[in-house]
Coordinates of C-alpha atoms and ligand atoms in Angstrom, one line a residue:
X1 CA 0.0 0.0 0.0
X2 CA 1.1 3.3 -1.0
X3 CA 1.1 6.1 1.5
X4 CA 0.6 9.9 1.3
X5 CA 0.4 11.9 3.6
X6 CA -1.5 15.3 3.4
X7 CA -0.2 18.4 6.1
X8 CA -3.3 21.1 7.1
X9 CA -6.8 20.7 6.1
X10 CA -7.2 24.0 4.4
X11 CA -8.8 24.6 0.9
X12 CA -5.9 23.3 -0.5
X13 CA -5.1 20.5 1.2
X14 CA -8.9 19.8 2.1
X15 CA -9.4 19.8 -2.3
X16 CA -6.4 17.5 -2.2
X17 CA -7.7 15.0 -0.5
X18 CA -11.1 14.8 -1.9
X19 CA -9.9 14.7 -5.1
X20 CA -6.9 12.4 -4.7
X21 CA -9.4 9.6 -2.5
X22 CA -11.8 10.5 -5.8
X23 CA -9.1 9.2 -8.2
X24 CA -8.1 6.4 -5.9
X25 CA -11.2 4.9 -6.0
X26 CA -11.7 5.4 -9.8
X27 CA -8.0 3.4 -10.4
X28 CA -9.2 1.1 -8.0
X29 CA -5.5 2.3 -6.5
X30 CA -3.9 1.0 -3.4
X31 CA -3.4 4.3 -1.7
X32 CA -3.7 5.4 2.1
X33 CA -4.4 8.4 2.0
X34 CA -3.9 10.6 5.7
X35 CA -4.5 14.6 6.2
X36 CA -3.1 15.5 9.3
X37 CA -4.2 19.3 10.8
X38 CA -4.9 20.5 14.6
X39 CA -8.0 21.1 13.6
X40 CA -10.7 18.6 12.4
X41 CA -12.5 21.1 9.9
X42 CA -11.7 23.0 6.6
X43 CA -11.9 26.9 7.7
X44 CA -13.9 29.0 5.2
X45 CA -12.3 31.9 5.6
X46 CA -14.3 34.5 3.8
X47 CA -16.9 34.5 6.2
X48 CA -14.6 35.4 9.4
X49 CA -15.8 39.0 9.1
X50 CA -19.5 37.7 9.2
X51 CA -18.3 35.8 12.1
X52 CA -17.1 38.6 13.8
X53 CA -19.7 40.7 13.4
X54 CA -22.1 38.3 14.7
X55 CA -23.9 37.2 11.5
X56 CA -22.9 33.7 11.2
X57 CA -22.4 31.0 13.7
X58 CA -18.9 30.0 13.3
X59 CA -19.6 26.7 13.0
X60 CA -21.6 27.7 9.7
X61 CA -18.1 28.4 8.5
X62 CA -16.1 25.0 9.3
X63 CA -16.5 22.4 6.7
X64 CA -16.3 18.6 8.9
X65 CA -12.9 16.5 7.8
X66 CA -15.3 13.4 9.1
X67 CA -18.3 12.9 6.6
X68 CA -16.7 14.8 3.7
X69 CA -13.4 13.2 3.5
X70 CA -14.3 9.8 2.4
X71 CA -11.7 7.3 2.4
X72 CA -9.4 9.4 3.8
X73 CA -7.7 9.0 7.4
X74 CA -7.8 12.3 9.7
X75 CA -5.4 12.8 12.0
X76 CA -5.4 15.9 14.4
X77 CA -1.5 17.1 15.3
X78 CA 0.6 19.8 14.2
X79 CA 3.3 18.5 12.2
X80 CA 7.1 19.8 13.9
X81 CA 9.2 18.7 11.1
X82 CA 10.0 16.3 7.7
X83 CA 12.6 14.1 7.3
X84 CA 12.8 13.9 3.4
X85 CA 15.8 10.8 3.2
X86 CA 13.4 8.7 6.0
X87 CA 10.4 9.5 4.2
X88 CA 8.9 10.6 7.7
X89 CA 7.4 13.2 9.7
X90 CA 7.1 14.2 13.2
X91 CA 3.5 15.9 14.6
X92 CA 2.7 16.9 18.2
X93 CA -1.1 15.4 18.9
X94 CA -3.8 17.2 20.9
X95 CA -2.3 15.7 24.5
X96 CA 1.1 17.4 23.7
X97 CA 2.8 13.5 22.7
X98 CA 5.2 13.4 19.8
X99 CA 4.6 11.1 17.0
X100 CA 5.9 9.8 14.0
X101 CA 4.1 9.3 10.5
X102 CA 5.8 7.9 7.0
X103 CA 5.2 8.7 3.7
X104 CA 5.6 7.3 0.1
X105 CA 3.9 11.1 -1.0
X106 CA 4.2 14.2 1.1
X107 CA 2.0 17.1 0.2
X108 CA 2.4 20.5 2.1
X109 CA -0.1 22.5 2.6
X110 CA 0.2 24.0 5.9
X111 CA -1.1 27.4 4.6
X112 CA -0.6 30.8 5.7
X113 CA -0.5 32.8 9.2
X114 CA -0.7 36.6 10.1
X115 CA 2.3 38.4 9.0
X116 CA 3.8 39.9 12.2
X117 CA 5.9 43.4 12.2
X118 CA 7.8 44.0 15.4
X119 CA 5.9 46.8 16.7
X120 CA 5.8 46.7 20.7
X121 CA 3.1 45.6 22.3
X122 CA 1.2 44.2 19.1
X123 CA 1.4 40.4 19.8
X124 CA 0.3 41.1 23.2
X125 CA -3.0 43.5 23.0
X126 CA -3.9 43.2 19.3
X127 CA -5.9 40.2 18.3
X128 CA -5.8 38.8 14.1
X129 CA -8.7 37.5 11.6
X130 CA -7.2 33.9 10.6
X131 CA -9.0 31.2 12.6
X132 CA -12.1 30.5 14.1
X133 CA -11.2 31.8 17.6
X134 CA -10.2 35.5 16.6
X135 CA -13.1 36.1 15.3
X136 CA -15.2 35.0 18.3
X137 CA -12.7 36.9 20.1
X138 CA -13.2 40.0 18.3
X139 CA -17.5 40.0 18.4
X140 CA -17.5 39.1 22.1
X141 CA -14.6 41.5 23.1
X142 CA -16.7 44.4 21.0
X143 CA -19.2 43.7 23.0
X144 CA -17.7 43.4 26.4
X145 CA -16.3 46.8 25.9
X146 CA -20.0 48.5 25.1
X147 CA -20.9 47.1 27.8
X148 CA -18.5 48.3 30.0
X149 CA -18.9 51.7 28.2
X150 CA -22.6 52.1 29.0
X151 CA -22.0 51.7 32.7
X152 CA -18.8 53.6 32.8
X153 CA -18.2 56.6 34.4
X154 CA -14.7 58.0 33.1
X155 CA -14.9 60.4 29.6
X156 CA -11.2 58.9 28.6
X157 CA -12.0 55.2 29.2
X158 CA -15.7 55.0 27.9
X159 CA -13.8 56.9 24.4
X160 CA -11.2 53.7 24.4
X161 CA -14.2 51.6 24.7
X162 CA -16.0 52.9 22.0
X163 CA -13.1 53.0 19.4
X164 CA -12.0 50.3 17.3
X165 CA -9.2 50.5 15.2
X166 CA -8.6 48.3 12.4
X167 CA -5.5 48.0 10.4
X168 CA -5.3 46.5 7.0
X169 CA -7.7 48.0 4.6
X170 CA -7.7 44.8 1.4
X171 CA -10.3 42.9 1.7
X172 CA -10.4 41.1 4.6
X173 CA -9.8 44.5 6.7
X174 CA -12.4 46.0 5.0
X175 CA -14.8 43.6 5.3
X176 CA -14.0 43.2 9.3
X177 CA -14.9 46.9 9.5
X178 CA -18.4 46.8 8.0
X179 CA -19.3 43.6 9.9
X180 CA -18.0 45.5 13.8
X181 CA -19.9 48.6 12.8
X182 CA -23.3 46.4 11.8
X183 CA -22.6 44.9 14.8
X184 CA -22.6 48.0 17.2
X185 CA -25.4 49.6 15.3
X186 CA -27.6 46.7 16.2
X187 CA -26.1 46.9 19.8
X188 CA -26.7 50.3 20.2
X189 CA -30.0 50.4 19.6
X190 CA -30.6 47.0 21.8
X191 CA -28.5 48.5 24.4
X192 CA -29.6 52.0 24.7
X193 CA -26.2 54.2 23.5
X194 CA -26.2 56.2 20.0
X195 CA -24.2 54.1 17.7
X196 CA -22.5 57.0 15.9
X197 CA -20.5 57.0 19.3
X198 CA -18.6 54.3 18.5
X199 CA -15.3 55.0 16.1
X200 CA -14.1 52.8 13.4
X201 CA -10.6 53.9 12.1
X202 CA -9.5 51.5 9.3
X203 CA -5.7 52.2 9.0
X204 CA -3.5 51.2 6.0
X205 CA 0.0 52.0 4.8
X206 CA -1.1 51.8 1.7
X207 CA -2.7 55.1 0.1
X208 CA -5.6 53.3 -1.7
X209 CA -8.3 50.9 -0.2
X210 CA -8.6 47.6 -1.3
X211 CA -6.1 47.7 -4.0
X212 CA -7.1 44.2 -5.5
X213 CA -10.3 45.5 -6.3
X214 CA -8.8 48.4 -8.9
X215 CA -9.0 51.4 -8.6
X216 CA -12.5 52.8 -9.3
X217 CA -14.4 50.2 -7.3
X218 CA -11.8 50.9 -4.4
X219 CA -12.5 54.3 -4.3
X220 CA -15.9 53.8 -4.6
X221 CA -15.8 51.7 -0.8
X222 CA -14.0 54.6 0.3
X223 CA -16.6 57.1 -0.5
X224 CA -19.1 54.1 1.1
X225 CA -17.0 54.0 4.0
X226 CA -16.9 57.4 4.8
X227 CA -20.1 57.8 4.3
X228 CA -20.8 55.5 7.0
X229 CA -18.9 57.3 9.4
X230 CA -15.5 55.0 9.3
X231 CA -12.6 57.0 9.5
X232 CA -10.4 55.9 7.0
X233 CA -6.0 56.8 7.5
X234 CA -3.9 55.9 4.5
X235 CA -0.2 56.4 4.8
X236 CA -0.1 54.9 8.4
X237 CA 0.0 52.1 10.5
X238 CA 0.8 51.5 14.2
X239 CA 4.0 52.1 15.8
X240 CA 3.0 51.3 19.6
X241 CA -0.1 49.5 20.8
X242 CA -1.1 49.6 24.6
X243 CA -4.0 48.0 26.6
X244 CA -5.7 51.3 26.8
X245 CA -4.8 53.1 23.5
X246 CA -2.4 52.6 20.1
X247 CA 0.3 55.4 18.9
X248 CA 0.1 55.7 15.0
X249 CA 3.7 55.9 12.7
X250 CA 2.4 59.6 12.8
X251 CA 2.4 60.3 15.9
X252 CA -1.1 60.8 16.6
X253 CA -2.3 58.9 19.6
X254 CA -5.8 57.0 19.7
X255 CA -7.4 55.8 22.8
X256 CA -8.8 51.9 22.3
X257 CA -9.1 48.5 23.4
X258 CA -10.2 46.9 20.4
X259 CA -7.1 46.3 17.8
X260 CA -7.4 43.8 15.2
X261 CA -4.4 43.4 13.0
X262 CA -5.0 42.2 9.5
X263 CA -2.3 43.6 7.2
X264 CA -1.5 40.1 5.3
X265 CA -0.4 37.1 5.5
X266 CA 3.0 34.9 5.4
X267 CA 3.7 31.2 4.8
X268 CA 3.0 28.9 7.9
X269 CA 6.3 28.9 10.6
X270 CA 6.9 24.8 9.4
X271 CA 7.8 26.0 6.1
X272 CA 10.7 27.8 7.6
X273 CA 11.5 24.7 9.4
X274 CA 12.1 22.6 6.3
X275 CA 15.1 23.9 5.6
X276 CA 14.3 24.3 1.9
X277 CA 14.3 27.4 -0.6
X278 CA 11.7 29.7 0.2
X279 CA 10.5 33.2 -1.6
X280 CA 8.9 35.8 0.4
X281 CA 8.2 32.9 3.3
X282 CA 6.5 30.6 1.3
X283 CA 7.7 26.8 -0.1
X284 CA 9.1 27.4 -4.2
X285 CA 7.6 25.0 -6.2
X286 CA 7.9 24.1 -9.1
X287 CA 4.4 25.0 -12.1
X288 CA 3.8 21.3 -11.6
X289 CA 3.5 21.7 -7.8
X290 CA 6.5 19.7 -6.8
X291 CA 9.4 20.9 -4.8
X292 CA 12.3 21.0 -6.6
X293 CA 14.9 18.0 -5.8
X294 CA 12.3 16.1 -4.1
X295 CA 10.3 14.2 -6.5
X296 CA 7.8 12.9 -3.6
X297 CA 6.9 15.9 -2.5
X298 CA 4.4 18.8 -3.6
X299 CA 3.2 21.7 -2.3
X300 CA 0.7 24.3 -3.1
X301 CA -1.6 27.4 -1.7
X302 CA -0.7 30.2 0.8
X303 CA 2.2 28.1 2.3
X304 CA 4.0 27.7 -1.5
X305 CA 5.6 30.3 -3.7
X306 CA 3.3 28.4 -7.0
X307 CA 4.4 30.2 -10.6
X308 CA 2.0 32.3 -12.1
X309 CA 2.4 30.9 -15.8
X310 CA -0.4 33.8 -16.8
X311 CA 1.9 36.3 -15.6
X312 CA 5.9 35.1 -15.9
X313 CA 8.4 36.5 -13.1
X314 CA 5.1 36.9 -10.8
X315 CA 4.0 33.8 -8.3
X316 CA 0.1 33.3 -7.6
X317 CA -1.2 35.6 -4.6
X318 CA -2.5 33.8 -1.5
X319 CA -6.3 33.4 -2.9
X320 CA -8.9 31.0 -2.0
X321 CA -9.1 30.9 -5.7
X322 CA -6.1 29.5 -6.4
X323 CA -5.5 27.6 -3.3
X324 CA -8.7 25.1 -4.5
X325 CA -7.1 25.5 -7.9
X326 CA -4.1 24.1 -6.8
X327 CA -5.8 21.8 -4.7
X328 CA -7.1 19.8 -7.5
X329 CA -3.6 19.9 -9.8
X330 CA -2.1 18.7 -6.4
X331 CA -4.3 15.5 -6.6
X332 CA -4.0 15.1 -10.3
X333 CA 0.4 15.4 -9.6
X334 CA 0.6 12.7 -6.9
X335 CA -1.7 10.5 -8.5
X336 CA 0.3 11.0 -11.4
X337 CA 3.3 10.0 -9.7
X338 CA 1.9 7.0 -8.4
X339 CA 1.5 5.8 -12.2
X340 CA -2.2 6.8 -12.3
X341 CA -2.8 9.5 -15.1
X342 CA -1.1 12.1 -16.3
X343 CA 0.5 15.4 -14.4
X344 CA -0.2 18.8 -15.4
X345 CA 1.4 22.5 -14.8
X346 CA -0.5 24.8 -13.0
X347 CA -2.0 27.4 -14.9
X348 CA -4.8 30.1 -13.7
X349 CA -6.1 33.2 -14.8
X350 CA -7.5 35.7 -11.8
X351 CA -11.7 35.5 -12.2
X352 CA -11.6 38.7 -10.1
X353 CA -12.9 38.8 -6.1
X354 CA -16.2 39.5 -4.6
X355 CA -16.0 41.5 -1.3
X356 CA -18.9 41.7 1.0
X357 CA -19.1 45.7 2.9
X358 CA -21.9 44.9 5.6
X359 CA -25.7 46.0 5.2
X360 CA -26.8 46.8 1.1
X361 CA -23.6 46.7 -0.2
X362 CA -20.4 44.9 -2.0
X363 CA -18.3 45.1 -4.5
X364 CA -16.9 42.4 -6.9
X365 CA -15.0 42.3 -10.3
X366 CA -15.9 38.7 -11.2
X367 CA -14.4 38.2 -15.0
X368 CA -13.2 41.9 -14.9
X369 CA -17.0 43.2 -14.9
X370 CA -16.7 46.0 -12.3
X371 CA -20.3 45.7 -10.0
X372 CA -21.3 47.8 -6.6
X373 CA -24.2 47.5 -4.7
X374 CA -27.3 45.0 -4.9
X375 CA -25.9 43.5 -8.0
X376 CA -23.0 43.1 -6.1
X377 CA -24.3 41.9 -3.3
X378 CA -26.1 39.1 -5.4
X379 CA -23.3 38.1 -6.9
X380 CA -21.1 37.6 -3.6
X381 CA -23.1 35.8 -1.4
X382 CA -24.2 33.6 -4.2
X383 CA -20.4 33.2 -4.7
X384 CA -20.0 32.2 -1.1
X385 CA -22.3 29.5 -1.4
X386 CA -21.5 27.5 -4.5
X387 CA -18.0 27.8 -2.9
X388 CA -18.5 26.3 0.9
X389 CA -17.9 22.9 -0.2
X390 CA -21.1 21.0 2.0
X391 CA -24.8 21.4 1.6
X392 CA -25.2 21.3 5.4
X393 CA -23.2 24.6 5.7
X394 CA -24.7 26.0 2.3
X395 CA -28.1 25.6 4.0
X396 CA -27.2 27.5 7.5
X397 CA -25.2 30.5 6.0
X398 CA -28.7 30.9 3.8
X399 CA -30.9 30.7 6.7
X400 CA -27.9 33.2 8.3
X401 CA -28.5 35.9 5.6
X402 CA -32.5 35.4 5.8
X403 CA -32.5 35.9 9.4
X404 CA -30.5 38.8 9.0
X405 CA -33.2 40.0 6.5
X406 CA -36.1 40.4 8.9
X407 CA -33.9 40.5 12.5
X408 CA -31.6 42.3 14.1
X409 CA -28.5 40.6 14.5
X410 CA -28.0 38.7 18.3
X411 CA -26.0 41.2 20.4
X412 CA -24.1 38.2 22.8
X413 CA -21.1 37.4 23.6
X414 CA -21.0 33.9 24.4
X415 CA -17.9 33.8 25.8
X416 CA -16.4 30.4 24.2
X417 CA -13.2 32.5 23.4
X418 CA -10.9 33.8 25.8
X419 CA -8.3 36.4 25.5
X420 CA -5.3 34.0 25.7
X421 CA -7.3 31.6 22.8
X422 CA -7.4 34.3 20.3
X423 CA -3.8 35.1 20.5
X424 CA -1.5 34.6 17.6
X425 CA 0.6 31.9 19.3
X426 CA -2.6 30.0 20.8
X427 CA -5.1 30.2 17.8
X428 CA -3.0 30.6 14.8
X429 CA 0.3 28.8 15.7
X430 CA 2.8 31.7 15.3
X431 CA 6.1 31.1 17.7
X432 CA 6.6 34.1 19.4
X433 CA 9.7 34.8 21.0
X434 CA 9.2 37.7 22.9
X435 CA 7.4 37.0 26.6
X436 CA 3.7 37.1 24.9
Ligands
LIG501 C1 -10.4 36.8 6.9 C2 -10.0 36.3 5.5 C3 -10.8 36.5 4.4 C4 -10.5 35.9 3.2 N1 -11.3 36.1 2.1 C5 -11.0 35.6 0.9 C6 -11.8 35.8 -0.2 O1 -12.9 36.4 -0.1 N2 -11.4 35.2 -1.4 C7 -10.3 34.5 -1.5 O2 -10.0 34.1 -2.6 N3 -9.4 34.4 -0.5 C8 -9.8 34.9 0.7 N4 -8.9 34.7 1.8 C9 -7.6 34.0 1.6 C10 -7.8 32.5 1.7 O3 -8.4 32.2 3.0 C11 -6.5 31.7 1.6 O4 -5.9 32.0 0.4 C12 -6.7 30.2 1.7 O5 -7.3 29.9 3.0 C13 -5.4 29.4 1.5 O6 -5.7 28.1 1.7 P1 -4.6 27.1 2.2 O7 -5.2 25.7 2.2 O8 -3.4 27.2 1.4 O9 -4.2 27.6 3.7 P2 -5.1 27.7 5.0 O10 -6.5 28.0 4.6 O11 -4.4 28.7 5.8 O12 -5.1 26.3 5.7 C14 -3.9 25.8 6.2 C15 -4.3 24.5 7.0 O13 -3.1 23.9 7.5 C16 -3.1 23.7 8.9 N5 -1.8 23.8 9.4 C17 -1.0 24.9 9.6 N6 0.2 24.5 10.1 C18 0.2 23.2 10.2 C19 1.1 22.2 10.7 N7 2.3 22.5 11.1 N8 0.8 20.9 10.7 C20 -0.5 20.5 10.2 N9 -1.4 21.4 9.8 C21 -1.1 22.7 9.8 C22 -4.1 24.8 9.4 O14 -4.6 24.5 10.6 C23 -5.1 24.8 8.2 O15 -6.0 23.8 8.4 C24 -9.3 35.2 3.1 C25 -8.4 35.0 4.2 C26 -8.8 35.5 5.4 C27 -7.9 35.3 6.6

């Protein structure tokens, strides 16, 4: 029996594996497949910022391993490191033991995490948008804070409370923006404070809002976002953040409790561990997906530096789009290799992004077709659910969105998230070496 052995259960790997046991069971192949990630679900990330803001359950948003995964063998661990002459790896399991898995196949696909800057005090009081936990984190924490505001007594403290500051405006920024002001519009009211008391500052190095959305369609969420009172800061970023309030690379000085860091994203820390050729932090790979020198092993998605054939010099950028892409050339390669079929080059051309901004509004560029508002809107969630890749889930974001329709939004904080949870060492993985 052949073995291979597939490392996170993101899109890419989770399209892997479906795919590969698919092709398996058509060759009538001997091959054991395994997908070892700590968690048991595929994440769909586009929906964090509905999570956050309180508009889908976060379970709506994690795709089951068990049930969708047939034929394929689940193993929950974090994988430490590969040795690639023994054909082995090494993965820490949920009650902290060390264990040891071999492979005939390896795939990598161990993703992406939140790109870190040393600023002081960032790891510490800001919390990221990458896993299930932050964005629990973020709605209850919002809400916490309002709370705390309305029976406050202290000018200075009740303004920290009711300021959020969010840094990164692309998409996912953006997006976590709209969804926290819905969210403490609906708590205002229910709550008994004016919403237009609570700040949003979305801050971005960058001098343009959502620049993968081109230009026109990013200035038009600009204008949107002003409109709806979000104070938008391009040209800066955070030098210092504090418990209580964040200095800005200009100086200025913002008083807040609420800081959610979401300026990008780098390849997952056991790329670096490898010990293999990386560009900007992610695995090279070769256009068929393998990694150079290693014939048995492929890699694709956030955590792999894939050629863009459609744009030579360039590699792909870290996209749900290509990651499932590449998910399915992945299985195509290794079944390839394994004398079943042949392999292919990866080769995709961008079908644009669809970006969801809160109540009445989105924008998205699907096939280079620029649309804003209810068109938009159309288009995107409809997106979103031919994407999630289970009915079950299909049908609960739907019944989300409808409830949204004709209720307002739950104002709760359920508390299943702590502080320490949603940090970027506990929820996302990220070795910090600082006291944290
Ligand atoms: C808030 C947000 C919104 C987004 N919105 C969009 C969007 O609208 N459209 C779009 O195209 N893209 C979007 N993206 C980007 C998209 O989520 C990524 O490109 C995609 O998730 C990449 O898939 P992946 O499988 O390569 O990695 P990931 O989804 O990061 O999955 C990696 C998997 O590997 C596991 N893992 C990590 N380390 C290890 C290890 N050492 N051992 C074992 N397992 C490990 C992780 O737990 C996870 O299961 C968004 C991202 C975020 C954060």
């Amino acid at each position: 029996m052949t073995s291979v052995a597939i490392v996170g259960s993101g899109f890419t790997g989770f399209e892997c594996a479906r795919r590969l046991s698919r092709l398996a069971r058509k060759h009538n192949a001997p091959v054991d497949i395994s997908i070892i990630s700590p968690v048991d679900y595929m994440l769909y990330t586009p929906l964090l910022p509905d999570v956050a803001g309180g508009l889908v359950d976060a379970r709506f948003v994690t795709v089951p391993l068990a049930n969708t995964l047939n034929g394929v063998r689940t193993v929950r661990g974090r994988v430490d490191g590969v040795d690639f002459d023994g054909h082995t790896l090494t993965y820490t399991d949920p009650e902290n033991r060390t264990r040891e898995l071999s492979w005939d196949r390896l795939v990598l696909t161990p993703g992406s995490v939140t790109r870190l800057f040393d600023i002081p005090g960032l790891a510490e009081c800001a919390r990221g948008l990458k896993s299930t936990a932050e964005a629990v984190y973020l709605r209850d924490h919002l809400l916490e804070q309002l709370e705390l505001a309305n029976i406050d007594d202290d000018e200075k403290r009740i303004r920290g409370r009711r300021t959020v500051v969010v840094v990164g405006a692309s998409y996912s920024g953006t997006e976590l923006v709209v969804q926290l002001q819905a969210l403490a519009e609906t708590a205002g009211k229910q709550m008994g404070f004016d919403p237009a008391e609570v700040k949003f500052i979305l801050l971005d190095l960058a001098e343009q809002v959502m620049p993968e959305v081109g230009e026109k369609l990013g200035e038009a969420v600009q204008r949107v976002l002003r409109k709806r009172g979000v104070d938008v800061r391009l040209g800066v970023t955070l030098k210092e953040v504090h418990p209580d309030h964040v200095v800005l690379s200009d100086d200025s000085c913002i008083d807040t409790r609420t800081v959610a860091w979401v300026t990008g994203v780098t390849g997952a820390p056991l790329i670096e561990k490898l010990g293999l050729p990386t560009e900007r932090g992610r695995l090279k790979v070769q256009p068929d997906l393998q990694v150079p020198g290693h014939p048995d092993v492929f890699s694709a998605g956030d955590a792999a530096a894939v050629p863009d054939l459609t744009q030579p010099g360039k590699i792909t950028p870290p996209t749900a789009q290509h990651a499932i892409r590449q998910g399915k050339v992945l299985a195509r390669n290794v079944a390839a290799s394994l004398g079943y079929g042949k392999p292919k080059q990866y080769k995709h051309r961008n079908m644009g992004l669809v970006v969801d901004l809160g109540p009445h509004y989105a924008v998205a560029n699907p096939l280079n077709v620029q649309l804003s508002g209810y068109a938009a809107k159309f288009v995107t969630r409809m997106y979103h659910l031919y994407a999630m890749p289970r009915f079950v889930n299909r049908w609960a974001v739907s019944l989300a969105y409808l409830t949204d329709v004709f209720f307002d939004r739950s104002v709760v904080s359920v508390g299943l998230s702590t502080q320490d949870d949603a940090r970027f060492s506990t929820s996302e993985g990220i070795p910090l070496p600082k006291a944290d």
